[in-house]
Each structure stands twice: as C-alpha cells, then as structure tokens.
Short mmCIF file of C-alpha atoms and ligand atoms in Angstrom, two decimals:
data_model
loop_
_atom_site.label_atom_id
_atom_site.label_comp_id
_atom_site.label_asym_id
_atom_site.label_seq_id
_atom_site.Cartn_x
_atom_site.Cartn_y
_atom_site.Cartn_z
CA MET I 1 15.01 1.94 25.11
CA THR I 2 15.76 -0.44 22.27
CA GLU I 3 18.98 -0.69 20.31
CA VAL I 4 18.99 -0.02 16.56
CA ARG I 5 21.88 -0.72 14.25
CA VAL I 6 21.55 0.88 10.84
CA THR I 7 23.71 1.94 7.95
CA VAL I 8 22.76 5.42 6.83
CA ASP I 9 24.38 6.92 3.73
CA GLY I 10 27.19 4.41 4.00
CA VAL I 11 27.99 4.94 7.70
CA ASN I 12 27.15 2.40 10.44
CA TYR I 13 25.33 3.61 13.53
CA ALA I 14 24.17 1.95 16.76
CA ASP I 15 21.87 3.90 19.06
CA ASP I 16 19.45 3.29 21.89
CA VAL I 17 16.10 4.77 20.92
CA GLU I 18 12.59 4.89 22.31
CA PRO I 19 10.40 2.44 20.34
CA ARG I 20 8.02 5.28 19.47
CA MET I 21 10.74 7.25 17.68
CA LEU I 22 9.96 7.60 13.96
CA LEU I 23 12.71 6.88 11.45
CA ALA I 24 12.36 10.47 10.17
CA GLN I 25 12.98 11.80 13.66
CA TYR I 26 15.94 9.47 14.17
CA LEU I 27 17.54 10.66 10.93
CA ARG I 28 16.98 14.33 11.67
CA GLU I 29 17.38 14.57 15.44
CA THR I 30 19.77 11.78 16.37
CA LEU I 31 21.93 11.73 13.24
CA GLY I 32 21.49 15.39 12.27
CA LYS I 33 20.51 14.46 8.72
CA THR I 34 18.07 17.32 8.27
CA GLY I 35 17.99 16.89 4.50
CA THR I 36 15.05 14.54 5.10
CA LEU I 37 12.03 16.76 5.79
CA ILE I 38 8.72 16.29 7.56
CA GLY I 39 5.75 17.97 5.93
CA CYS I 40 2.62 16.38 7.38
CA ASP I 41 1.10 14.25 10.12
CA THR I 42 -0.89 11.97 7.87
CA SER I 43 1.65 10.04 5.72
CA ASN I 44 0.49 11.94 2.66
CA CYS I 45 3.14 14.43 1.57
CA GLY I 46 6.20 12.25 0.91
CA ALA I 47 8.71 14.96 1.97
CA CYS I 48 10.26 12.39 4.32
CA THR I 49 10.94 9.77 1.61
CA VAL I 50 14.16 7.78 1.99
CA SER I 51 15.35 4.46 0.62
CA LEU I 52 15.12 1.54 3.08
CA ASN I 53 16.91 -1.59 1.87
CA GLY I 54 16.56 -0.33 -1.69
CA GLN I 55 12.86 0.60 -1.57
CA SER I 56 11.37 4.07 -1.13
CA VAL I 57 9.45 4.55 2.12
CA LYS I 58 7.92 7.45 4.01
CA SER I 59 10.29 7.67 6.98
CA CYS I 60 7.58 9.32 9.09
CA SER I 61 5.62 6.08 8.78
CA VAL I 62 8.36 3.68 9.84
CA LEU I 63 9.60 3.31 13.41
CA ALA I 64 13.35 3.65 13.88
CA VAL I 65 13.32 0.21 15.55
CA GLN I 66 11.76 -1.26 12.40
CA ALA I 67 14.87 -0.17 10.49
CA ASP I 68 17.13 -2.27 12.72
CA GLY I 69 19.67 -4.07 10.54
CA ALA I 70 18.67 -2.07 7.46
CA GLU I 71 20.49 0.10 4.98
CA VAL I 72 19.07 3.59 4.58
CA THR I 73 19.90 6.14 1.90
CA THR I 74 18.76 9.72 2.38
CA ILE I 75 18.96 12.70 0.04
CA GLU I 76 22.29 13.48 1.75
CA GLY I 77 23.78 10.22 0.51
CA LEU I 78 23.09 10.69 -3.21
CA ALA I 79 25.90 13.01 -4.28
CA ARG I 80 29.34 11.42 -4.73
CA ASP I 81 32.52 13.36 -4.01
CA GLY I 82 30.84 16.68 -4.60
CA THR I 83 29.12 15.56 -7.82
CA LEU I 84 25.34 15.67 -7.75
CA HIS I 85 23.34 12.52 -8.55
CA PRO I 86 21.90 12.74 -12.10
CA VAL I 87 18.39 13.16 -10.66
CA GLN I 88 19.57 16.05 -8.45
CA GLU I 89 21.34 17.59 -11.44
CA ALA I 90 18.22 17.22 -13.60
CA PHE I 91 16.01 18.94 -10.99
CA ARG I 92 18.46 21.85 -11.07
CA GLU I 93 18.67 21.96 -14.85
CA CYS I 94 14.92 21.67 -15.46
CA HIS I 95 13.82 23.98 -12.62
CA GLY I 96 12.06 21.07 -10.94
CA LEU I 97 11.63 23.07 -7.73
CA GLN I 98 10.53 26.41 -6.39
CA CYS I 99 10.53 26.57 -2.58
CA GLY I 100 12.33 23.22 -2.46
CA TYR I 101 10.41 21.74 0.46
CA CYS I 102 9.17 18.72 -1.46
CA THR I 103 12.45 18.28 -3.36
CA PRO I 104 14.39 15.80 -1.17
CA GLY I 105 11.38 13.46 -1.10
CA MET I 106 10.61 13.98 -4.80
CA ILE I 107 14.19 13.13 -5.70
CA MET I 108 14.22 10.01 -3.51
CA ALA I 109 10.92 8.87 -5.05
CA ALA I 110 12.28 9.56 -8.55
CA VAL I 111 15.50 7.63 -7.86
CA ASP I 112 13.38 4.66 -6.72
CA LEU I 113 11.19 4.90 -9.82
CA LEU I 114 14.16 5.00 -12.21
CA GLY I 115 15.79 2.04 -10.46
CA ASP I 116 12.64 0.10 -11.25
CA ASN I 117 11.76 1.56 -14.61
CA PRO I 118 14.73 3.24 -16.33
CA ASP I 119 12.64 4.66 -19.19
CA PRO I 120 9.27 5.80 -17.80
CA THR I 121 6.57 7.47 -19.86
CA GLU I 122 5.15 10.77 -18.58
CA GLN I 123 2.21 8.87 -17.08
CA GLU I 124 4.56 6.43 -15.34
CA VAL I 125 6.55 9.32 -13.88
CA ARG I 126 3.35 10.87 -12.55
CA GLU I 127 2.35 7.56 -10.97
CA GLY I 128 5.86 7.04 -9.59
CA ILE I 129 5.75 10.36 -7.71
CA GLU I 130 2.09 9.96 -6.73
CA GLY I 131 3.06 9.74 -3.05
CA ASN I 132 4.75 13.15 -3.07
CA LEU I 133 2.93 16.46 -2.92
CA CYS I 134 4.29 19.76 -4.28
CA ARG I 135 2.55 23.02 -3.45
CA CYS I 136 4.58 25.17 -5.84
CA THR I 137 5.51 23.79 -9.22
CA GLY I 138 2.36 22.21 -10.61
CA TYR I 139 4.57 19.14 -11.19
CA GLN I 140 5.27 20.01 -14.84
CA ASN I 141 8.99 20.64 -14.42
CA ILE I 142 9.35 17.84 -11.90
CA VAL I 143 8.09 15.36 -14.48
CA ARG I 144 10.41 16.91 -17.07
CA ALA I 145 13.36 16.62 -14.66
CA VAL I 146 12.70 12.95 -13.99
CA GLN I 147 12.47 12.17 -17.70
CA SER I 148 15.62 14.15 -18.38
CA ALA I 149 17.44 12.24 -15.62
CA ALA I 150 16.25 8.97 -17.17
CA LYS I 151 17.99 9.94 -20.40
CA THR I 152 21.29 10.78 -18.69
CA MET I 153 21.20 7.62 -16.59
CA LYS I 154 20.57 5.28 -19.52
CA PRO I 155 23.46 2.86 -19.94
CA GLY I 156 25.65 4.17 -22.74
CA ALA I 157 24.28 7.71 -22.49
CA ALA I 158 26.89 10.46 -22.22
CA GLN I 159 27.30 10.93 -18.48
CA PRO I 160 27.99 14.39 -17.17
CA THR I 161 30.89 12.88 -15.21
CA GLU I 162 33.14 9.83 -15.49
CA GLN I 163 31.29 8.17 -12.65
CA ALA I 164 28.55 5.60 -12.99
CA ALA I 165 25.32 6.86 -11.50
CA PRO I 166 24.53 5.18 -8.20
CA VAL I 167 21.46 2.99 -8.48
CA ALA I 168 18.34 3.27 -6.33
CA GLY I 169 19.13 2.51 -2.75
CA GLY I 170 22.82 2.05 -3.40
CA GLY I 171 24.14 3.28 -0.09
CA ASN I 172 27.63 1.96 -0.75
CA MET F 1 3.25 14.62 16.33
CA ILE F 2 4.85 11.47 17.59
CA PRO F 3 3.13 8.45 19.11
CA ALA F 4 2.57 8.11 22.86
CA LYS F 5 4.98 5.78 24.65
CA PHE F 6 4.58 2.06 24.18
CA ASP F 7 6.51 -1.15 24.77
CA TYR F 8 7.80 -2.80 21.63
CA VAL F 9 7.95 -6.54 21.00
CA ARG F 10 9.29 -8.17 17.85
CA PRO F 11 8.50 -11.91 18.00
CA SER F 12 10.20 -14.29 15.59
CA SER F 13 7.38 -16.85 15.24
CA VAL F 14 3.59 -16.72 15.09
CA GLU F 15 3.34 -18.73 18.32
CA GLU F 16 5.51 -16.16 20.09
CA ALA F 17 3.38 -13.40 18.61
CA VAL F 18 0.17 -14.95 19.94
CA SER F 19 1.60 -15.42 23.42
CA ALA F 20 2.99 -11.85 23.41
CA LEU F 21 -0.48 -10.67 22.45
CA GLN F 22 -2.07 -12.66 25.24
CA GLN F 23 0.44 -11.37 27.78
CA ALA F 24 0.06 -7.75 26.76
CA GLY F 25 -3.73 -7.86 27.20
CA GLU F 26 -6.38 -5.77 25.50
CA ASP F 27 -4.26 -2.63 25.10
CA ALA F 28 -1.86 -4.34 22.70
CA LYS F 29 -1.76 -3.55 18.97
CA ILE F 30 -0.31 -5.56 16.14
CA LEU F 31 2.03 -3.71 13.78
CA ALA F 32 2.16 -4.99 10.20
CA GLY F 33 3.31 -2.46 7.56
CA GLY F 34 2.36 0.41 9.84
CA GLN F 35 0.84 2.42 6.99
CA SER F 36 -2.50 2.75 8.75
CA LEU F 37 -1.39 2.17 12.32
CA LEU F 38 1.47 4.67 12.48
CA PRO F 39 -0.61 7.60 11.20
CA VAL F 40 -3.25 6.67 13.80
CA LEU F 41 -0.62 6.56 16.57
CA ARG F 42 0.94 9.83 15.41
CA LEU F 43 -2.43 11.57 15.59
CA ARG F 44 -2.85 9.95 19.05
CA MET F 45 -6.16 8.45 17.97
CA ALA F 46 -4.84 5.30 19.64
CA ALA F 47 -2.27 4.80 22.38
CA PRO F 48 -1.58 1.08 22.83
CA SER F 49 0.52 -0.04 25.80
CA THR F 50 2.35 -2.61 23.69
CA VAL F 51 3.05 -2.80 19.97
CA ILE F 52 3.75 -6.27 18.58
CA ASP F 53 5.68 -6.04 15.32
CA LEU F 54 5.07 -8.97 12.94
CA GLY F 55 7.99 -7.84 10.76
CA GLY F 56 10.39 -10.45 12.14
CA ILE F 57 8.38 -13.53 11.11
CA PRO F 58 9.52 -14.68 7.64
CA GLU F 59 6.77 -17.34 7.24
CA LEU F 60 4.10 -14.62 7.25
CA LYS F 61 5.52 -13.23 4.00
CA ARG F 62 5.27 -16.46 2.03
CA ILE F 63 3.14 -16.73 -1.12
CA GLY F 64 2.39 -20.27 -2.35
CA GLU F 65 -0.19 -22.55 -3.96
CA ASP F 66 -1.74 -25.99 -3.93
CA ASP F 67 -4.16 -27.52 -6.45
CA GLN F 68 -7.10 -25.37 -5.40
CA TYR F 69 -5.76 -22.27 -3.69
CA VAL F 70 -3.24 -19.47 -3.81
CA MET F 71 -2.08 -18.80 -0.24
CA VAL F 72 -0.78 -15.35 0.65
CA GLY F 73 0.93 -14.69 3.97
CA ALA F 74 -0.62 -11.77 5.85
CA MET F 75 2.68 -9.85 5.79
CA ALA F 76 3.18 -9.96 2.01
CA THR F 77 3.47 -6.30 1.00
CA HIS F 78 1.25 -4.64 -1.60
CA HIS F 79 4.40 -4.31 -3.72
CA GLU F 80 5.08 -8.07 -3.50
CA VAL F 81 1.44 -9.00 -4.14
CA MET F 82 1.27 -6.76 -7.23
CA ARG F 83 4.27 -8.43 -8.81
CA ASN F 84 3.68 -12.03 -7.83
CA ASP F 85 3.19 -14.37 -10.79
CA LEU F 86 0.98 -16.88 -8.96
CA ILE F 87 -1.40 -14.11 -7.98
CA LYS F 88 -1.35 -12.65 -11.49
CA GLN F 89 -2.11 -16.02 -13.02
CA HIS F 90 -4.85 -17.28 -10.68
CA VAL F 91 -6.34 -14.27 -8.85
CA GLU F 92 -5.52 -11.35 -11.09
CA LEU F 93 -8.29 -9.23 -9.58
CA ILE F 94 -6.15 -8.98 -6.42
CA SER F 95 -3.14 -7.73 -8.42
CA GLN F 96 -5.36 -5.21 -10.19
CA ALA F 97 -6.95 -3.88 -7.00
CA THR F 98 -3.58 -3.74 -5.24
CA GLU F 99 -2.05 -1.65 -8.04
CA THR F 100 -4.58 1.08 -7.26
CA VAL F 101 -3.72 1.21 -3.54
CA ALA F 102 -1.97 4.34 -2.30
CA ASP F 103 1.46 5.18 -3.76
CA PRO F 104 4.79 3.37 -4.27
CA GLN F 105 6.17 4.24 -0.81
CA VAL F 106 3.04 3.02 1.00
CA ARG F 107 2.91 -0.12 -1.18
CA HIS F 108 6.51 -0.95 -0.24
CA ARG F 109 5.48 -1.17 3.46
CA GLY F 110 1.73 -1.83 3.62
CA THR F 111 0.60 -5.46 3.66
CA LEU F 112 -2.35 -7.45 2.33
CA GLY F 113 -3.15 -8.75 5.82
CA GLY F 114 -2.85 -5.29 7.37
CA ALA F 115 -5.18 -3.72 4.82
CA LEU F 116 -7.80 -6.45 5.28
CA ALA F 117 -7.51 -6.45 9.10
CA HIS F 118 -7.83 -2.65 9.11
CA ALA F 119 -11.13 -3.00 7.21
CA ASP F 120 -11.48 0.61 6.14
CA PRO F 121 -14.70 0.78 4.07
CA ALA F 122 -12.76 2.88 1.51
CA GLY F 123 -9.96 0.28 1.33
CA ASP F 124 -9.60 -1.48 -1.99
CA LEU F 125 -8.80 -5.07 -1.10
CA GLY F 126 -11.92 -6.03 0.82
CA ALA F 127 -14.29 -5.90 -2.15
CA ALA F 128 -11.92 -7.98 -4.27
CA ALA F 129 -11.41 -10.52 -1.47
CA LEU F 130 -15.17 -10.75 -0.93
CA ALA F 131 -15.95 -11.16 -4.64
CA LEU F 132 -13.44 -14.01 -4.82
CA ASP F 133 -14.68 -15.78 -1.65
CA ALA F 134 -11.27 -15.51 0.00
CA GLU F 135 -10.75 -17.37 3.26
CA PHE F 136 -9.00 -15.91 6.28
CA VAL F 137 -6.69 -18.03 8.42
CA ILE F 138 -6.81 -16.70 11.97
CA LEU F 139 -4.55 -17.95 14.76
CA GLY F 140 -5.25 -17.66 18.48
CA SER F 141 -4.17 -19.49 21.62
CA GLY F 142 -6.79 -22.15 20.86
CA GLY F 143 -5.34 -22.85 17.41
CA THR F 144 -6.29 -21.89 13.88
CA ARG F 145 -9.72 -21.15 12.44
CA LEU F 146 -10.81 -20.46 8.89
CA VAL F 147 -13.25 -17.61 8.30
CA PRO F 148 -14.95 -17.03 4.91
CA ALA F 149 -14.85 -13.49 3.51
CA ALA F 150 -18.63 -13.20 3.84
CA GLU F 151 -18.20 -13.45 7.65
CA PHE F 152 -14.83 -11.70 7.98
CA PHE F 153 -15.96 -8.11 7.43
CA GLN F 154 -18.34 -7.28 10.27
CA ASP F 155 -18.57 -3.51 10.45
CA TYR F 156 -16.76 -0.24 9.90
CA PHE F 157 -13.09 -1.08 10.83
CA THR F 158 -14.27 -4.32 12.47
CA THR F 159 -13.47 -7.87 11.41
CA ALA F 160 -13.83 -11.41 12.74
CA ILE F 161 -10.28 -11.26 14.17
CA GLY F 162 -10.87 -11.56 17.92
CA GLU F 163 -8.87 -10.25 20.84
CA GLY F 164 -5.62 -12.19 21.15
CA GLU F 165 -5.82 -13.40 17.55
CA ILE F 166 -3.65 -12.81 14.49
CA LEU F 167 -4.51 -13.02 10.81
CA THR F 168 -1.76 -15.24 9.39
CA MET F 169 -2.83 -15.99 5.85
CA ILE F 170 -5.43 -15.25 3.20
CA ARG F 171 -6.21 -18.04 0.76
CA PHE F 172 -7.91 -17.51 -2.55
CA PRO F 173 -9.60 -20.20 -4.65
CA LYS F 174 -8.02 -20.19 -8.12
CA TYR F 175 -9.86 -18.31 -10.85
CA THR F 176 -7.46 -19.21 -13.65
CA GLY F 177 -8.63 -17.82 -16.99
CA TRP F 178 -11.34 -15.59 -15.51
CA LYS F 179 -11.66 -12.06 -16.86
CA THR F 180 -11.26 -9.44 -14.18
CA HIS F 181 -11.14 -5.70 -13.63
CA TYR F 182 -11.04 -3.24 -10.72
CA GLU F 183 -12.65 0.13 -11.53
CA LYS F 184 -11.98 2.85 -8.99
CA PHE F 185 -13.04 6.45 -8.59
CA ASN F 186 -10.98 8.63 -6.25
CA ARG F 187 -9.97 12.20 -5.60
CA VAL F 188 -6.75 13.01 -7.43
CA ALA F 189 -4.67 13.96 -4.41
CA GLN F 190 -5.71 10.88 -2.42
CA ALA F 191 -5.84 7.30 -3.51
CA TRP F 192 -8.72 6.18 -1.26
CA SER F 193 -11.79 5.00 -3.17
CA MET F 194 -14.90 7.14 -3.16
CA VAL F 195 -16.48 4.10 -4.79
CA ALA F 196 -14.91 1.17 -6.62
CA VAL F 197 -16.10 -2.02 -8.27
CA ALA F 198 -14.30 -5.38 -8.45
CA VAL F 199 -15.43 -7.68 -11.25
CA ALA F 200 -14.54 -11.28 -12.10
CA LEU F 201 -16.29 -13.00 -15.00
CA LYS F 202 -16.09 -16.52 -16.31
CA VAL F 203 -16.82 -16.41 -20.00
CA ASP F 204 -17.60 -19.58 -21.95
CA GLY F 205 -18.17 -19.47 -25.70
CA GLY F 206 -18.95 -15.76 -25.69
CA SER F 207 -21.43 -15.75 -22.81
CA ILE F 208 -20.94 -15.11 -19.12
CA SER F 209 -21.33 -18.33 -17.13
CA GLU F 210 -20.38 -16.95 -13.70
CA ALA F 211 -20.04 -13.41 -12.33
CA ARG F 212 -18.54 -12.21 -9.05
CA ILE F 213 -18.81 -8.54 -8.19
CA GLY F 214 -17.72 -6.65 -5.07
CA LEU F 215 -18.37 -3.00 -4.18
CA THR F 216 -15.99 -0.74 -2.23
CA ASN F 217 -17.31 2.04 0.02
CA MET F 218 -21.02 1.45 -0.60
CA GLY F 219 -21.63 0.54 3.04
CA ASN F 220 -19.78 -0.14 6.30
CA VAL F 221 -18.33 -3.31 4.81
CA PRO F 222 -17.53 -4.52 1.28
CA ILE F 223 -20.74 -5.64 -0.48
CA ARG F 224 -21.44 -8.37 -3.06
CA ALA F 225 -23.55 -7.00 -5.93
CA THR F 226 -25.60 -10.17 -6.31
CA GLY F 227 -28.31 -8.48 -8.39
CA VAL F 228 -25.74 -7.48 -10.98
CA GLU F 229 -24.20 -10.96 -10.90
CA ARG F 230 -27.59 -12.60 -11.61
CA ALA F 231 -28.35 -10.15 -14.41
CA LEU F 232 -25.09 -10.98 -16.17
CA VAL F 233 -25.16 -14.76 -16.09
CA GLY F 234 -26.16 -16.31 -19.41
CA GLN F 235 -25.66 -13.06 -21.31
CA ALA F 236 -23.02 -12.04 -23.84
CA ALA F 237 -21.10 -9.11 -22.37
CA GLY F 238 -21.82 -5.99 -24.41
CA PRO F 239 -22.64 -2.36 -23.67
CA ASP F 240 -26.41 -2.92 -23.35
CA VAL F 241 -26.10 -5.96 -21.11
CA ALA F 242 -23.52 -4.21 -18.92
CA LYS F 243 -25.69 -1.11 -18.59
CA ALA F 244 -28.85 -3.03 -17.75
CA ALA F 245 -27.05 -5.22 -15.21
CA ALA F 246 -25.36 -2.17 -13.63
CA GLU F 247 -28.81 -0.79 -12.73
CA HIS F 248 -28.85 -3.41 -9.96
CA ALA F 249 -25.57 -2.14 -8.44
CA THR F 250 -27.19 -0.22 -5.60
CA GLU F 251 -29.41 -3.06 -4.38
CA GLY F 252 -28.65 -3.86 -0.76
CA THR F 253 -26.16 -1.00 -0.38
CA SER F 254 -26.15 1.78 2.22
CA ALA F 255 -23.72 4.31 0.81
CA PRO F 256 -22.19 6.78 3.28
CA SER F 257 -22.35 10.56 2.86
CA ASP F 258 -19.12 12.36 3.69
CA ALA F 259 -16.90 15.24 2.61
CA ASP F 260 -16.00 13.39 -0.60
CA ALA F 261 -19.47 12.48 -1.81
CA ALA F 262 -23.12 12.32 -0.84
CA ALA F 263 -24.88 8.97 -0.77
CA ASP F 264 -26.90 9.59 -3.94
CA TYR F 265 -23.76 10.56 -5.82
CA ARG F 266 -22.09 7.33 -4.64
CA GLU F 267 -25.14 5.39 -5.89
CA HIS F 268 -24.77 7.04 -9.28
CA LEU F 269 -21.06 6.20 -9.29
CA ALA F 270 -21.71 2.58 -8.34
CA LYS F 271 -23.89 2.09 -11.42
CA VAL F 272 -21.58 3.90 -13.83
CA LEU F 273 -18.45 2.17 -12.51
CA THR F 274 -20.12 -1.25 -12.53
CA GLY F 275 -21.01 -0.82 -16.20
CA ARG F 276 -17.47 0.24 -17.03
CA ALA F 277 -15.89 -2.52 -14.97
CA VAL F 278 -17.98 -5.26 -16.60
CA LEU F 279 -17.09 -4.03 -20.08
CA ALA F 280 -13.41 -3.63 -19.21
CA ALA F 281 -13.29 -7.13 -17.70
CA ALA F 282 -15.06 -8.71 -20.65
CA GLY F 283 -12.83 -6.58 -22.95
C1 FAD H 1 -1.17 7.95 2.05
C2 FAD H 1 -1.91 6.64 2.13
C3 FAD H 1 -2.79 6.27 1.11
C4 FAD H 1 -3.47 5.07 1.17
N1 FAD H 1 -4.31 4.75 0.14
C5 FAD H 1 -4.97 3.57 0.16
C6 FAD H 1 -5.84 3.18 -0.91
O1 FAD H 1 -5.98 3.87 -1.90
N2 FAD H 1 -6.49 2.00 -0.82
C7 FAD H 1 -6.31 1.15 0.24
O2 FAD H 1 -6.91 0.08 0.27
N3 FAD H 1 -5.49 1.47 1.25
C8 FAD H 1 -4.81 2.65 1.24
N4 FAD H 1 -3.96 2.97 2.27
C9 FAD H 1 -3.80 2.01 3.40
C10 FAD H 1 -2.78 0.96 3.08
O3 FAD H 1 -3.34 0.01 2.20
C11 FAD H 1 -2.30 0.24 4.33
O4 FAD H 1 -1.19 -0.51 3.93
C12 FAD H 1 -3.26 -0.72 4.98
O5 FAD H 1 -4.47 -0.11 5.29
C13 FAD H 1 -2.71 -1.24 6.29
O6 FAD H 1 -1.74 -2.21 6.08
P1 FAD H 1 -0.46 -2.25 7.00
O7 FAD H 1 0.24 -3.50 6.67
O8 FAD H 1 0.31 -1.02 6.85
O9 FAD H 1 -1.11 -2.42 8.46
P2 FAD H 1 -0.88 -1.64 9.82
O10 FAD H 1 -1.01 -0.20 9.64
O11 FAD H 1 0.37 -2.13 10.44
O12 FAD H 1 -2.12 -2.23 10.63
C14 FAD H 1 -3.44 -1.83 10.36
C15 FAD H 1 -4.40 -2.41 11.41
O13 FAD H 1 -4.57 -3.81 11.23
C16 FAD H 1 -4.11 -4.54 12.37
N5 FAD H 1 -3.37 -5.70 11.82
C17 FAD H 1 -2.40 -5.62 10.87
N6 FAD H 1 -1.97 -6.84 10.53
C18 FAD H 1 -2.67 -7.72 11.30
C19 FAD H 1 -2.66 -9.14 11.40
N7 FAD H 1 -1.86 -9.90 10.62
N8 FAD H 1 -3.50 -9.72 12.29
C20 FAD H 1 -4.32 -8.97 13.05
N9 FAD H 1 -4.38 -7.62 12.99
C21 FAD H 1 -3.56 -6.99 12.12
C22 FAD H 1 -3.25 -3.57 13.15
O14 FAD H 1 -3.27 -3.86 14.53
C23 FAD H 1 -3.92 -2.25 12.84
O15 FAD H 1 -5.03 -2.06 13.65
C24 FAD H 1 -3.27 4.18 2.26
C25 FAD H 1 -2.38 4.53 3.28
C26 FAD H 1 -1.71 5.74 3.23
C27 FAD H 1 -0.75 6.10 4.32
S1 FES H 2 6.10 13.74 6.52
FE1 FES H 2 4.45 13.77 5.15
S2 FES H 2 4.49 11.73 4.43
FE2 FES H 2 6.08 11.72 5.86
S1 FES H 3 8.83 23.23 -4.69
FE1 FES H 3 7.68 24.00 -3.06
S2 FES H 3 6.57 22.26 -2.43
FE2 FES H 3 7.50 21.58 -4.23
#
C-alpha cells in the first residue's frame, strides 16, 4: 500500500491505496464520488474526465498514486452553494444531454476548454471535446451548450447569479 | 478492468530511476504519461512486477536550446510541447504533429518521450522526428549514448532503448525558417493516423533547396520518403511539382492492411497526402 494525499473538490484526503488503483476508482469507491463515471476500458470515452491540478485528464488513465499532492476537481465540485456552474446550467438549458452518461465528462472537458479559450468557435468546441464520446445527442446541443456557457461566463456578461463563475480547475 | 498488482517506485533523479530499473529486472516497466501504458495494463496485455514512475524527476520535463539544437526532456507533455515557443520557432513540424495527437485530456498527460519510446507505427511523432534527424539521449548504468532517429526505430513497438535504459531527452537540430506541415488522415472517432505525412522544406528564392519527408503508418517503423525528397529539390513548389514528386511516396514502404485500411488504400493515401502536405508546407 502507498499513501496518497489529495485535495478533492476542496476537501483534503489521505488514504493508503494499492498502486494499481486508478484515480477513477479511488474517486468513486474510496471517496464515494460516483459523479465521475467509467465508460470504457480503452481511455477513449472521456466519461471519467476530471481536473487534475487545473488540467483535464481521463481519471481512468491516471493511477491514484500519481495524483499524490495534487488538487482534483470532479463534476461534484463545480456547483457552489446549490447554484450550478454556468456550464452545467447551459447543458440543462440547451438540452445538451439525453441519457446523461457522458455528461459529467463532457462538462469537465468543456470547463477545461473555456478556461483556456473563453470564446471558442464551433470548430474549437468540437476539438475541445474530441476526447469525449456521446452515444445519444449527435453532439449538436452539446456544442450549443458550450458556446452558450462561454457567453454567460464572459467577463462583464450578465451572470445568472451574483457569484463569479469558478474557473477551470478551481477547486477552492 | 484494473491492472494486475505491481510494486510502485517513484524515483526523484534519473540515476535513481536507472538503478531502480536495474534492481527490478526484466519485468519492470517505465511509466511516463501512462496514456499508452495504463490502457495496456488495464486490458492485462502486460503485467509488470514493478512500475517505475518518471513523474517525480523535474529535469526530465525541461525544454531548452543551444546554438545548434532544441533539447526536449522526455517527460515534456504533448500539451507543453505544442505550446513551447522554442519548438514553434525552430522545429515547428513537431508542434504541428503534436497538435494532431489524441485529445486534450491525453495531451495533458502523454509525453514526447513516452510516445517515441512506445513506437506505435500509427503514432504521429516518429515520422516527424525521423524527418528532422532527431537524436535520442539514452541513459543506462554504463552512462549516456546518443542514437540517431534512423537507428532508433527498429520494429513494430521496438526501439533502440535497451533493457535497463531510459530515454531522457530528444534533441532536434534547428530548422529555423523552414516551411513545414503535418498532413494526417484518421477515422473521425479515433485520432490515430491511418496514414500521415510530415514535410519540412527549405525554400530559397522560390525553389526548394532541401526537403525532409517522413511517413506515418506505411510500415513497421516511420519511413523517410527519400524519392519524394529528391524529386522536390531544385524545383519551385507548385501543384504539378508536388503531384509528380508525390508519385514516389510509396517507394520503400510496406503498408500494413488492417481493419482501418488495406495496404493499397494506404498507398493511395500516402501519395495524395504527400501532395497535399508539400503544397500546404510551401503555402
Ligand atoms: C485515446 C487515445 C488516443 C491517442 N491518439 C494518438 C494519436 O493520434 N497519435 C499519437 O501519436 N498517439 C496517440 N495516443 C498515444 C499518446 O500519444 C501517448 O501519450 C503516447 O503513446 C505514450 O506516451 P506516455 O507518456 O503516455 O507514455 P506511457 O504510456 O507512460 O509509456 C509508453 C511506453 O513507453 C515506455 N516509456 C515511456 N517513457 C519512457 C522513457 N522515458 N524511457 C524508456 N521507456 C519509456 C513505457 O515503459 C511504455 O512501454 C493516444 C492515446 C490515447 C489514450
Ligand atoms: S472511462 Fe472511458 S476514457 Fe476513462
Ligand atoms: S447523453 Fe447519452 S451518452 Fe451522451
């Protein structure tokens, strides 16, 4: 067993884990954060996407021990005091989901994209979510949701709430 | 699935890494970004006794230069390589090929050294490294050796990195001012190249004075398209010249047939993509 110390969604944890434990497994099984999903065995689907030290990663393709000392934000850490993150809100508004299986990963990938590129073109949105597969929507409304979120998150744009939108990876 | 059990070592220097590797014996595996290794372990296609994680060695992430070379630490991520100004300025072909690799999440973790050491024939960085005559710095218990790209790629998933050795750095001669392009053809849902072409041209007064061209996935290893290179030198790059030169793209290749494409289709692609890549580079 090896010790890992991580901050996940703003809370510090220290756990002894087997080195072979995947970060996705650690989040779901040790911490009970089942908002992060696992959809494949081949690192293709992106359902497991979380933010690791401010960068999106596929948590099925990172060992928990590799996250030692890191800050992780999952889909469960995006909402603030019961208010959805603008990207979450935009997925709801624009019907950016059907079954919802890809949604946590899609949203985490979109948050990463917008942190990097606050005003992406349609093509840039498609490239930004290239690592995430959706079997239901045909992507159309997902792309629309991300672009709509970009508008709400723009500095100076009328925010749906008083609160500033948390930035990508901001697990504060 | 999850990987089979293994011991985990996270050395903090390259010397420690080499001695850990020696101690662990032939069943040890190096872990770089894990974007090829972890899927392999999850599918239980490999079950190493020890995994040696290079993630705790800051010097392996360094990107620097001297008069002649740009030096890239093996653990520089695709994301870092893509955005590095030295690489953009002097070896832009590497930035361009790296941008086409995988997706943002994989590029945040995957490394230049890992991709080259993995040596997947469909991987995008080998052809670019070969075209640019990159040199590979390999460290073992006996010290460091320098292997040219033409000798580094030996076979399907096989490189010159020996047992007990670590790839520490890749150095690229500077090609400042060269015109470059990476043209890739892949299935939409997967980024891996069915075929791709890496082109670097030196253009003087409107005509091509030097050409370097590498092919991805046209054999077990990346291949230099020397016939195309020869056909381009001394010519002004235009559609007719590009098309005629591209006819040589399949010389010396042995394209695989697989679920994505048959060999003759890959040969067709190699010619079409070479023509496009030359024109785009000369652009
Ligand atoms: C969904 C997906 C799509 C992808 N698409 C593409 C693509 O389009 N094009 C492309 O080129 N690649 C693609 N890749 C692969 C990606 O580029 C990987 O990052 C790369 O192949 C491996 O780099 P890594 O740092 O993750 O290495 P790892 O997975 O950690 O290691 C790979 C292998 O190299 C060995 N190794 C690693 N570093 C060293 C070293 N310094 N010295 C000695 N041995 C070492 C390891 O032991 C292992 O055998 C894709 C991967 C995924 C998951
Ligand atoms: S579970 Fe599919 S990419 Fe991680
Ligand atoms: S909404 Fe069902 S997979 Fe995307």
